PDB file of C-alpha atoms and ligand atoms in Angstrom:
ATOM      1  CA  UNK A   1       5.189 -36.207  16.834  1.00 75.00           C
ATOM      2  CA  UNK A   2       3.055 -35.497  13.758  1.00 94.00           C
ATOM      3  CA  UNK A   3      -0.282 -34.137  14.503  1.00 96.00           C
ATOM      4  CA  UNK A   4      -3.358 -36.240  13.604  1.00 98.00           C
ATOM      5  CA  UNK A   5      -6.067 -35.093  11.621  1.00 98.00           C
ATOM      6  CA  UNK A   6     -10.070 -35.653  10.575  1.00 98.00           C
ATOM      7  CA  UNK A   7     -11.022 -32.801   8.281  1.00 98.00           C
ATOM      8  CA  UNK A   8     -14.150 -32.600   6.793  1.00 98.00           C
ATOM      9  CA  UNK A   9     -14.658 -31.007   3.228  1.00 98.00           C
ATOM     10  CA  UNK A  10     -18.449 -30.156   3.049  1.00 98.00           C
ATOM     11  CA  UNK A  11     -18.071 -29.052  -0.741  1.00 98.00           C
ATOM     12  CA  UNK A  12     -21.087 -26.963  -2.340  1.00 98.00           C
ATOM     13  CA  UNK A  13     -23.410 -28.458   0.289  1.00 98.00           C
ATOM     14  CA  UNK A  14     -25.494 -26.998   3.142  1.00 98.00           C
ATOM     15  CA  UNK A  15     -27.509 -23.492   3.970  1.00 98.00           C
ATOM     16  CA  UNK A  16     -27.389 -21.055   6.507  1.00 98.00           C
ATOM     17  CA  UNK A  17     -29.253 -23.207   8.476  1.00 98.00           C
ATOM     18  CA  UNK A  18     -28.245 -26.591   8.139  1.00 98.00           C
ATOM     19  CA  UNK A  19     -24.836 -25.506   8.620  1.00 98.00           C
ATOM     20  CA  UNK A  20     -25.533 -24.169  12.012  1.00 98.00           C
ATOM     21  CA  UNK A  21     -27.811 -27.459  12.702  1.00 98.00           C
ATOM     22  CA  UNK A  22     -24.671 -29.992  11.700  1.00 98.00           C
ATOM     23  CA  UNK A  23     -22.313 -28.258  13.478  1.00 98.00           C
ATOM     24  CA  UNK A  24     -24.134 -28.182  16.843  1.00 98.00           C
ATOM     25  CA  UNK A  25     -24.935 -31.805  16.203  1.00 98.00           C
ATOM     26  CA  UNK A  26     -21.251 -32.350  15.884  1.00 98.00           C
ATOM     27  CA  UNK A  27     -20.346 -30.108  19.359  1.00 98.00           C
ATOM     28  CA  UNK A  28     -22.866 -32.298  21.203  1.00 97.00           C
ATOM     29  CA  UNK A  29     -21.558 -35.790  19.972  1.00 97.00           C
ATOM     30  CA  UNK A  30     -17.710 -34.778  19.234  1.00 97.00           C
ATOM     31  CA  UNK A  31     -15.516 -37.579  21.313  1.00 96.00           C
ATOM     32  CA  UNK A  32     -12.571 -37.084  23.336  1.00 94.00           C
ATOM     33  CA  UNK A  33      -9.588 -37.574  20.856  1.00 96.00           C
ATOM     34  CA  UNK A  34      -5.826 -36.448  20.098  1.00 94.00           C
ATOM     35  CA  UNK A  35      -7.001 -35.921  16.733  1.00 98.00           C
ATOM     36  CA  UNK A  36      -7.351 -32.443  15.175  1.00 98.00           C
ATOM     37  CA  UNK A  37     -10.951 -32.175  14.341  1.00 98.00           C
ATOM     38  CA  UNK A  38     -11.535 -29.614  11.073  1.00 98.00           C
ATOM     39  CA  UNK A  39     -14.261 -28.628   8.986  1.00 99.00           C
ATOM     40  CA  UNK A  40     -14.563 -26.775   5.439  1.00 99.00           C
ATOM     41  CA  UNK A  41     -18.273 -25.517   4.983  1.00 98.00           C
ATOM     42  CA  UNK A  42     -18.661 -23.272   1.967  1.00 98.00           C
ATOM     43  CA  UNK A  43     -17.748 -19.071   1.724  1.00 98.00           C
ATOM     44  CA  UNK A  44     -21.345 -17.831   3.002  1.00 98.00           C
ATOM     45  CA  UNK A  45     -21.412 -19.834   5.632  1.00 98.00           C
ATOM     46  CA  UNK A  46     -17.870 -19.782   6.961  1.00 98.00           C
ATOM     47  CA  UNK A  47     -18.387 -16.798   9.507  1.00 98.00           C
ATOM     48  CA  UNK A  48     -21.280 -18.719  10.945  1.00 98.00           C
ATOM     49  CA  UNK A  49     -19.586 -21.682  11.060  1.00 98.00           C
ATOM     50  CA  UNK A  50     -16.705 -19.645  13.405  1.00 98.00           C
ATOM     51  CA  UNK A  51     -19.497 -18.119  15.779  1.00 98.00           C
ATOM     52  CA  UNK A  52     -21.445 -21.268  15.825  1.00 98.00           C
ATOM     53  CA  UNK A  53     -18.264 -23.437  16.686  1.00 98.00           C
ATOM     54  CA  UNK A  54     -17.347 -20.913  19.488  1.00 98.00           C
ATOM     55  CA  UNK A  55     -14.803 -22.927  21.963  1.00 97.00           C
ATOM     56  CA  UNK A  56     -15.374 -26.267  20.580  1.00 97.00           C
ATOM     57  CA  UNK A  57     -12.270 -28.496  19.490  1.00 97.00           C
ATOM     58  CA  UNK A  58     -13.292 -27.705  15.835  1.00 98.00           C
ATOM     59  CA  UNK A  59     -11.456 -25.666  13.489  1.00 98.00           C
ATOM     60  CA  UNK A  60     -13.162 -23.925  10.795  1.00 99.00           C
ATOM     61  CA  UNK A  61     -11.481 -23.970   7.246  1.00 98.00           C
ATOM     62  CA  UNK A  62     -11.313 -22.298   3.548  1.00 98.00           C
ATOM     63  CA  UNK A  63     -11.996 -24.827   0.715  1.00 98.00           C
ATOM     64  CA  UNK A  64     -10.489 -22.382  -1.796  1.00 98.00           C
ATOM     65  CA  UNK A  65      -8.449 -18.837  -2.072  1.00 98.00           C
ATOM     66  CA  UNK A  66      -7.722 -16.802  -4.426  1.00 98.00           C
ATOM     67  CA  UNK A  67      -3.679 -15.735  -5.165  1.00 98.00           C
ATOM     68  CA  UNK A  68      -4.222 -12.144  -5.363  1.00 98.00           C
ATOM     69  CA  UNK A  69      -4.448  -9.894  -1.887  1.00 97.00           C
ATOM     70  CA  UNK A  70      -6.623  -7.735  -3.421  1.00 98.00           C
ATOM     71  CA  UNK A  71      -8.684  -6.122  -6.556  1.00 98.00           C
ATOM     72  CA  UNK A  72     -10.501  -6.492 -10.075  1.00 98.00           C
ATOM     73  CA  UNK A  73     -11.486 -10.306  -9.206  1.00 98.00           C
ATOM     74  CA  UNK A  74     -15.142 -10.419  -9.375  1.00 98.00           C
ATOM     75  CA  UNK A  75     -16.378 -13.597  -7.405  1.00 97.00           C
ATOM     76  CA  UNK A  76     -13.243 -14.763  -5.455  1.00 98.00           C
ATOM     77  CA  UNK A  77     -11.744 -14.377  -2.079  1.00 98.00           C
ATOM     78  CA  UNK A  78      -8.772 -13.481  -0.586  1.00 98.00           C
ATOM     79  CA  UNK A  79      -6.719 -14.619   2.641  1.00 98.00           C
ATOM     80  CA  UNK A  80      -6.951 -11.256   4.572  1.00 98.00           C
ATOM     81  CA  UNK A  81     -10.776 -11.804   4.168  1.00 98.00           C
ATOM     82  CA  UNK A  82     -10.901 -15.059   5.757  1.00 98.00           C
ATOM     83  CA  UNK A  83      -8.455 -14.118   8.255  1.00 98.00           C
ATOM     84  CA  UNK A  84     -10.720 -10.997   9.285  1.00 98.00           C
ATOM     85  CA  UNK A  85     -13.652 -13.564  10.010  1.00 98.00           C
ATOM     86  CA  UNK A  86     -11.599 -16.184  11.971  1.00 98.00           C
ATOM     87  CA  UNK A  87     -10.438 -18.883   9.233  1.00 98.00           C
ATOM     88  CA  UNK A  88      -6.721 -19.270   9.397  1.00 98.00           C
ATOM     89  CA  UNK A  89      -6.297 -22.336   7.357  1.00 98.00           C
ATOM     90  CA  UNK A  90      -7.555 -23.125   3.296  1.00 98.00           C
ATOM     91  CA  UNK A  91      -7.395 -26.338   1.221  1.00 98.00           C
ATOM     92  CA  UNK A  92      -5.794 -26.045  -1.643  1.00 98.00           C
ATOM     93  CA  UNK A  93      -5.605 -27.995  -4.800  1.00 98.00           C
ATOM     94  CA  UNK A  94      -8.417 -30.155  -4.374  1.00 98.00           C
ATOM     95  CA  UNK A  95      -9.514 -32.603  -7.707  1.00 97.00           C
ATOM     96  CA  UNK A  96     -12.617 -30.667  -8.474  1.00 97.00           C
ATOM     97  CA  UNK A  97     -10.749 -27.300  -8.020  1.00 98.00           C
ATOM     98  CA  UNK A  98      -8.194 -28.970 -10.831  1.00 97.00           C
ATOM     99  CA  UNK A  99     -10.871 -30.258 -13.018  1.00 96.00           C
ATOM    100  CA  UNK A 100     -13.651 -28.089 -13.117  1.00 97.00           C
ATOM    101  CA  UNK A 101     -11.936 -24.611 -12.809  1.00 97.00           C
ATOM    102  CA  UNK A 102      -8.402 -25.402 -14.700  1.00 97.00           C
ATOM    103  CA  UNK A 103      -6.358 -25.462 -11.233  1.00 98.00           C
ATOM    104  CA  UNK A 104      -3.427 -26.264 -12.503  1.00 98.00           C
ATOM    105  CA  UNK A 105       0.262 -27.038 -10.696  1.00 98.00           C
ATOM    106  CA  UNK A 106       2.029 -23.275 -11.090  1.00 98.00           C
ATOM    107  CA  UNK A 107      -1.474 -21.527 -10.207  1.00 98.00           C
ATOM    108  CA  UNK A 108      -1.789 -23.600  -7.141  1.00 98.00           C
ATOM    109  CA  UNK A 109       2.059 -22.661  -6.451  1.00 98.00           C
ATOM    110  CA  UNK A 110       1.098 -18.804  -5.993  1.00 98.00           C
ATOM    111  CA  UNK A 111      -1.808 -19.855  -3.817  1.00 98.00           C
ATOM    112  CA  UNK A 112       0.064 -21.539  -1.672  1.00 98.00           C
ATOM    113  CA  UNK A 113       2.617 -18.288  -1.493  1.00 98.00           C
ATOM    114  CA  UNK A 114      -0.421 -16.156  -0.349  1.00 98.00           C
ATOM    115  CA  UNK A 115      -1.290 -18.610   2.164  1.00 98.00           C
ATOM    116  CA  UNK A 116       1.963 -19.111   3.789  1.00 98.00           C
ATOM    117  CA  UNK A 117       2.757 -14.700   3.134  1.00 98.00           C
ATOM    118  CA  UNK A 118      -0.563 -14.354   5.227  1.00 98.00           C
ATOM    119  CA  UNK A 119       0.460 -17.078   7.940  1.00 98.00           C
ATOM    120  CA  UNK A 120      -2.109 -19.312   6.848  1.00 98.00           C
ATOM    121  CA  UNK A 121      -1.632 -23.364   7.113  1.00 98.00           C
ATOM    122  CA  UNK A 122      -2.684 -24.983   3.942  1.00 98.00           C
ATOM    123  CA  UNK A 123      -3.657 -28.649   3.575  1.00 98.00           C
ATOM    124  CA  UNK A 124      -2.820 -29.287   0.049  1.00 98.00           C
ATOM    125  CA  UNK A 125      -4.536 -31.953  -2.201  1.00 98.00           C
ATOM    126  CA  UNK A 126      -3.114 -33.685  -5.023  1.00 98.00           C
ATOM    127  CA  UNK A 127      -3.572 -37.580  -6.122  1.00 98.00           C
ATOM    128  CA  UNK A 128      -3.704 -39.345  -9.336  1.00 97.00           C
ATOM    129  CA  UNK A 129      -6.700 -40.609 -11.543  1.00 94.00           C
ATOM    130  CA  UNK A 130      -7.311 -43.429 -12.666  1.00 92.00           C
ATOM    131  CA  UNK A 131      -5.578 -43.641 -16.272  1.00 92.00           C
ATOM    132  CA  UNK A 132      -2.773 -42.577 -14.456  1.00 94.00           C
ATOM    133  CA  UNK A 133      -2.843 -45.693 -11.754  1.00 92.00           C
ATOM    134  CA  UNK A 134      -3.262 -47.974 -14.795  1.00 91.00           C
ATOM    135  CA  UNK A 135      -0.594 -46.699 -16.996  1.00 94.00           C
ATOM    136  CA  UNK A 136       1.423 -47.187 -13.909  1.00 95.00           C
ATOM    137  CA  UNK A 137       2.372 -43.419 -13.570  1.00 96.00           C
ATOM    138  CA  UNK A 138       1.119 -42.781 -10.560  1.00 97.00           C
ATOM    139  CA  UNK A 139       3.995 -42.086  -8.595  1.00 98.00           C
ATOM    140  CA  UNK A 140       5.704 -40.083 -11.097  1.00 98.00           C
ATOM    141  CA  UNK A 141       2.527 -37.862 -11.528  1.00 97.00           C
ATOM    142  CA  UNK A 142       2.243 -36.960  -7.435  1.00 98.00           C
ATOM    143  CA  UNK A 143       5.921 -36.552  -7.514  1.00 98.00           C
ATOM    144  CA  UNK A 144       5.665 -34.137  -9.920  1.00 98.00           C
ATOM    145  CA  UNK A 145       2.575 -32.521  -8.071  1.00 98.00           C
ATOM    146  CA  UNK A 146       4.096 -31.905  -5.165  1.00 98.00           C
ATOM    147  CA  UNK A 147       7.496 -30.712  -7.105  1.00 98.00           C
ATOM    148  CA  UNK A 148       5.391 -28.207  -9.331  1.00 98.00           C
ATOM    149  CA  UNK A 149       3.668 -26.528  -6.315  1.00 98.00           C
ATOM    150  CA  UNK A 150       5.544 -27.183  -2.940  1.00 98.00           C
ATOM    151  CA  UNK A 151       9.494 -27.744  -3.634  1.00 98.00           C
ATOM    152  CA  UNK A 152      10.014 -24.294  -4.094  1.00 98.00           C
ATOM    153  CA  UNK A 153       8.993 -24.053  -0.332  1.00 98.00           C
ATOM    154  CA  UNK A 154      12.253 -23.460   2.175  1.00 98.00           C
ATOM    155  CA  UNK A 155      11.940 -25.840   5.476  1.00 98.00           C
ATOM    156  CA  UNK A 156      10.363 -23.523   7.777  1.00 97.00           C
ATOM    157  CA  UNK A 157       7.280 -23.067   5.857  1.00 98.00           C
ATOM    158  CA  UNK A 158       6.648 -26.922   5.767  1.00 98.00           C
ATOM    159  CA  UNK A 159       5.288 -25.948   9.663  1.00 97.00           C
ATOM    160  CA  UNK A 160       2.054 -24.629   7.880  1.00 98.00           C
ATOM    161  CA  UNK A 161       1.593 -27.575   5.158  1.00 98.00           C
ATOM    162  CA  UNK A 162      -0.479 -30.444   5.778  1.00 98.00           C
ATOM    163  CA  UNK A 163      -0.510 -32.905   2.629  1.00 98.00           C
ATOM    164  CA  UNK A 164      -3.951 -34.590   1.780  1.00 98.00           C
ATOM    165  CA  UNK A 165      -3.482 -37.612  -0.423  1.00 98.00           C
ATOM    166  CA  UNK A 166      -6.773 -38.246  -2.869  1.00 97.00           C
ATOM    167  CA  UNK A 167      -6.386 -40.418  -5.833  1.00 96.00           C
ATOM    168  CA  UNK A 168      -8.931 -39.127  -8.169  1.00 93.00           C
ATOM    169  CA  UNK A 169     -10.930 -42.428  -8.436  1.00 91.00           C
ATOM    170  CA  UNK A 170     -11.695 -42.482  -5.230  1.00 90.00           C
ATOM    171  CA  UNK A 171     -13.319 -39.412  -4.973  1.00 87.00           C
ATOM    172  CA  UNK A 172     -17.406 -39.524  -4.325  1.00 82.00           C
ATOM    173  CA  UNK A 173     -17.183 -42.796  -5.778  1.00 84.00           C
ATOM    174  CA  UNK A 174     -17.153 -45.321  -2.973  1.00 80.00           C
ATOM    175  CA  UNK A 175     -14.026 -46.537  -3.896  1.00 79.00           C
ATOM    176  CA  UNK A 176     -11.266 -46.376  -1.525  1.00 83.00           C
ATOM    177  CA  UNK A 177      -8.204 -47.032  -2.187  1.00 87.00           C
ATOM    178  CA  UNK A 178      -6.860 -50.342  -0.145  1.00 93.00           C
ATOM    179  CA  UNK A 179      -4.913 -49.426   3.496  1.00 95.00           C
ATOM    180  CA  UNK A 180      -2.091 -50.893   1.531  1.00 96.00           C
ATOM    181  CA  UNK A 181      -2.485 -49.180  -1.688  1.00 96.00           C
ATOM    182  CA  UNK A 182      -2.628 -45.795   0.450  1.00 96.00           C
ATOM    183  CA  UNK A 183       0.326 -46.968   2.900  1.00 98.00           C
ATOM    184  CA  UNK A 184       2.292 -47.541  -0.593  1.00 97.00           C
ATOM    185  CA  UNK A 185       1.196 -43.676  -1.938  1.00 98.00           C
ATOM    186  CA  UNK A 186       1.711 -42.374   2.023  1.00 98.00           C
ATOM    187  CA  UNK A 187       5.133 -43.742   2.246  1.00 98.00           C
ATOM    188  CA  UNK A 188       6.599 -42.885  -1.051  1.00 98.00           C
ATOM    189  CA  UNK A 189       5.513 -39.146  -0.571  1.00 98.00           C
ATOM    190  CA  UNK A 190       7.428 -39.146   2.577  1.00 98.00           C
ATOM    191  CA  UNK A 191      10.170 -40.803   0.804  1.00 98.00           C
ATOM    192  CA  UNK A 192      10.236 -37.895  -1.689  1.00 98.00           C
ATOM    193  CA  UNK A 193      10.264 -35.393   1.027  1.00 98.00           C
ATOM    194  CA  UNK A 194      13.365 -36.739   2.930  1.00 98.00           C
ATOM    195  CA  UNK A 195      15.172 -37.113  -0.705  1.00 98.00           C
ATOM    196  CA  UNK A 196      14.063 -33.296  -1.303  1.00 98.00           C
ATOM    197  CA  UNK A 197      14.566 -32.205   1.904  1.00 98.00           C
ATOM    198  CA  UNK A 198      15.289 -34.623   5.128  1.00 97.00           C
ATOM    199  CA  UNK A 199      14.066 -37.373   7.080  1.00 97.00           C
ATOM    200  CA  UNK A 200      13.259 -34.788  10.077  1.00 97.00           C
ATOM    201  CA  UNK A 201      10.778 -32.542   7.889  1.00 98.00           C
ATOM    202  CA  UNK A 202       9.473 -35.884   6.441  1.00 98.00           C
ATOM    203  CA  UNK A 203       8.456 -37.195   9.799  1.00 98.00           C
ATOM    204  CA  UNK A 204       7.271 -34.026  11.026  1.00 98.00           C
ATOM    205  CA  UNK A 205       4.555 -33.479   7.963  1.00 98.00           C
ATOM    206  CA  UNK A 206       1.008 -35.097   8.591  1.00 98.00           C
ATOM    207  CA  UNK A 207      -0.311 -36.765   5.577  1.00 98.00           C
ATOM    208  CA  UNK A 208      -3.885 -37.657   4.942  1.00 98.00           C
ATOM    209  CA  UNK A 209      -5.930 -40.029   2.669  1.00 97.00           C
ATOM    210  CA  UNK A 210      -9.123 -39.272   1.164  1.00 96.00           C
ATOM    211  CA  UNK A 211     -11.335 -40.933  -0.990  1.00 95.00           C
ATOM    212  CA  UNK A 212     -14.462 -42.255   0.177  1.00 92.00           C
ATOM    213  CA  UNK A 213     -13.497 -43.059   4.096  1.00 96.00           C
ATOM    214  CA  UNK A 214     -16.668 -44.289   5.669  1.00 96.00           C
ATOM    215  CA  UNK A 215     -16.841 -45.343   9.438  1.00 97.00           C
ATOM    216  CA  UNK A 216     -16.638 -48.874   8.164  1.00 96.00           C
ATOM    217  CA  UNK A 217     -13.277 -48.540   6.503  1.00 96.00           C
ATOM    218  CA  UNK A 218     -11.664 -45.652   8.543  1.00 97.00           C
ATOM    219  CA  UNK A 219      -9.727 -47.417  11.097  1.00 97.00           C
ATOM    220  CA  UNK A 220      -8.342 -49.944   8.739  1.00 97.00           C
ATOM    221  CA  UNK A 221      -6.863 -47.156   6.712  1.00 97.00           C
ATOM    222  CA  UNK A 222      -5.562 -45.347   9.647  1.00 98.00           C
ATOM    223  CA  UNK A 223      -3.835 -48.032  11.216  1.00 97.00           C
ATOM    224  CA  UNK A 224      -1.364 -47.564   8.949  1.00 98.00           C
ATOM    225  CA  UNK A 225       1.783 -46.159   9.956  1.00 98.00           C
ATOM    226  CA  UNK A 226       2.274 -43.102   7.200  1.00 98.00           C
ATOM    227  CA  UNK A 227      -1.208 -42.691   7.274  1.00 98.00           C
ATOM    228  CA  UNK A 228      -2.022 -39.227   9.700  1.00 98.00           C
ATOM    229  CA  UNK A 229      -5.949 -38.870   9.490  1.00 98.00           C
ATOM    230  CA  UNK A 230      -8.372 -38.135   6.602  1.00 98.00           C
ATOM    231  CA  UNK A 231      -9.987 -35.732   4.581  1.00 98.00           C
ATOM    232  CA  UNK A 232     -13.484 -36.973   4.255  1.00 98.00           C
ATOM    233  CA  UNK A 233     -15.740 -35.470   2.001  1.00 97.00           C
ATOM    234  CA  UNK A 234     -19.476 -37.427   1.784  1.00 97.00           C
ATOM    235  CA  UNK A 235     -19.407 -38.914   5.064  1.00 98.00           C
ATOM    236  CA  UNK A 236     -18.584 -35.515   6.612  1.00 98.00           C
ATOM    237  CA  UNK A 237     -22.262 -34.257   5.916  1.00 98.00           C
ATOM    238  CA  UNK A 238     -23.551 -36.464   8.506  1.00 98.00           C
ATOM    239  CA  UNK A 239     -22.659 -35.990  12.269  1.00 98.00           C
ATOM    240  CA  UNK A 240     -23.040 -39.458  13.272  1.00 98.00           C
ATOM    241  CA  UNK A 241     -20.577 -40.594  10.308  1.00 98.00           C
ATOM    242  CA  UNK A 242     -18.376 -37.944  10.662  1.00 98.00           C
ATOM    243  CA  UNK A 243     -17.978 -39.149  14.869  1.00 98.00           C
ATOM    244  CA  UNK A 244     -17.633 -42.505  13.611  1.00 98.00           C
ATOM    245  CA  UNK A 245     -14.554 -41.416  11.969  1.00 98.00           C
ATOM    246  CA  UNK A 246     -12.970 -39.739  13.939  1.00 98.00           C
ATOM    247  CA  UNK A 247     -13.275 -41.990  16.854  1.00 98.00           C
ATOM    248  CA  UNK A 248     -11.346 -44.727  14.421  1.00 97.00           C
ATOM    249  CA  UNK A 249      -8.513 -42.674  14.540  1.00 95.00           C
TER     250      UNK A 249
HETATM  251  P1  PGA B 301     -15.347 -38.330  -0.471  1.00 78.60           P
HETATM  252  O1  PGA B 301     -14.561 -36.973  -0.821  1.00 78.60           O
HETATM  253  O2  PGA B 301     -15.026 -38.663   0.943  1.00 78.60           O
HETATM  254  O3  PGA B 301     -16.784 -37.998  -0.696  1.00 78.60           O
HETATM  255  O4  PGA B 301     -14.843 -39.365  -1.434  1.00 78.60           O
HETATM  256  C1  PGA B 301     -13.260 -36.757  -0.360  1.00 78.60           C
HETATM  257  C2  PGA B 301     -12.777 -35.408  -0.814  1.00 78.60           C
HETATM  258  O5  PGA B 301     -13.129 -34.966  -1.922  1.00 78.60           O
HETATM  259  O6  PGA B 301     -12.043 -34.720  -0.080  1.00 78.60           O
END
């Protein structure tokens, strides 16, 4: 059985403080569930977010890496660093990483290597935008984003990939995409993956949506069958939305 997932992607948001003061709120209201509960705060805060989390069911994550293990690289971060604090898994790929710093398809390739060397799991993000959808080419272009900078992979290190769906224009802008429209996307990536690979690794990989889930619309989009959880960005800042979503799953 695939596992299930809520992650939550804080993004440049949130001090010292208010990270410590979101994640308690989230330990005292966090509901029983089978779900994988995960979140991303930024660099600084990261070891505080371990030591505040302590035994809770919560899983402090990366929302970047850098390729390199090591040297002349002013400003970035490596995975031995956030492994020597506690933070075993980084997103990777995410649509402002693409657009704003030039992430492109073979860079985020080699990241992915120096997750998987340093026995990291990665949940990689990749989705179209919108001139894409209307041209029609949206299934071409996340075929060829997952091609580009995952079908290099061999089997076993699928076992440390989670795949987060996000078409661009969904992104921060309150538009989801429809539980059909992401069913559609959800199923035709695991389509791809059994023709690259097999119907086993297919099943086994846990694919989620994101793109402005809200409590109201989060258990519609789950319900549906290749749909494995969410990576919520927005709604993630607030306890009380982030609990609302992950009890929908
Ligand atoms: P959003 O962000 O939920 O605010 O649309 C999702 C994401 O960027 O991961």
């Amino acid at each position: 059985m695939r596992k299930k997932i809520v992650a939550g992607n804080w993004k440049m948001n949130n001090d010292l403080a208010q990270t410590k003061a979101l994640i308690n709120d989230l330990k005292n209201s966090l509901p029983n569930t089978d779900a994988e509960v995960k979140i991303a705060p930024t660099f600084t805060n990261l070891h505080a977010a371990v030591e505040t989390v302590g035994d809770a069911a919560i899983e402090v994550v990366a929302q970047n890496m850098h390729q390199e293990a090591s040297g002349a690289y002013t400003g970035e971060i490596s995975a031995d660093m956030l492994k020597s604090i506690g933070v075993k898994t980084v997103i990777l790929g995410h649509s402002e990483r693409r657009a704003y710093f030039g992430e492109d398809d073979a860079l985020l390739a080699k990241k992915v290597d120096a997750a998987l060397q340093n026995d990291m799991d990665v949940i990689f993000c990749f989705g179209e935008e919108l001139a894409d959808r209307k041209a029609d080419n949206h299934f071409s272009l996340v075929e060829s984003q997952l091609k580009n900078a995952l079908f290099h992979l061999g089997v076993e290190d699928w076992k440390h990939i989670v795949l987060a769906y996000e078409p661009v224009w969904a992104i921060g802008t309150g538009e989801t995409a429809s539980p059909e429209q992401a069913q559609e996307m959800h199923e035709f990536i695991r389509k791809t993956l059994a023709d690259k690979y097999d119907a086993t690794l297919a099943d086994s990989i846990s694919i989620l949506y994101g793109g402005s889930v809200k409590p109201n619309n989060a258990e519609e989009i789950f319900s549906k069958p290749d749909v494995d959880g969410g990576l919520i960005g927005g709604a993630s800042l607030k306890a009380e939305d982030f609990v609302g979503i992950i009890k929908a799953i």
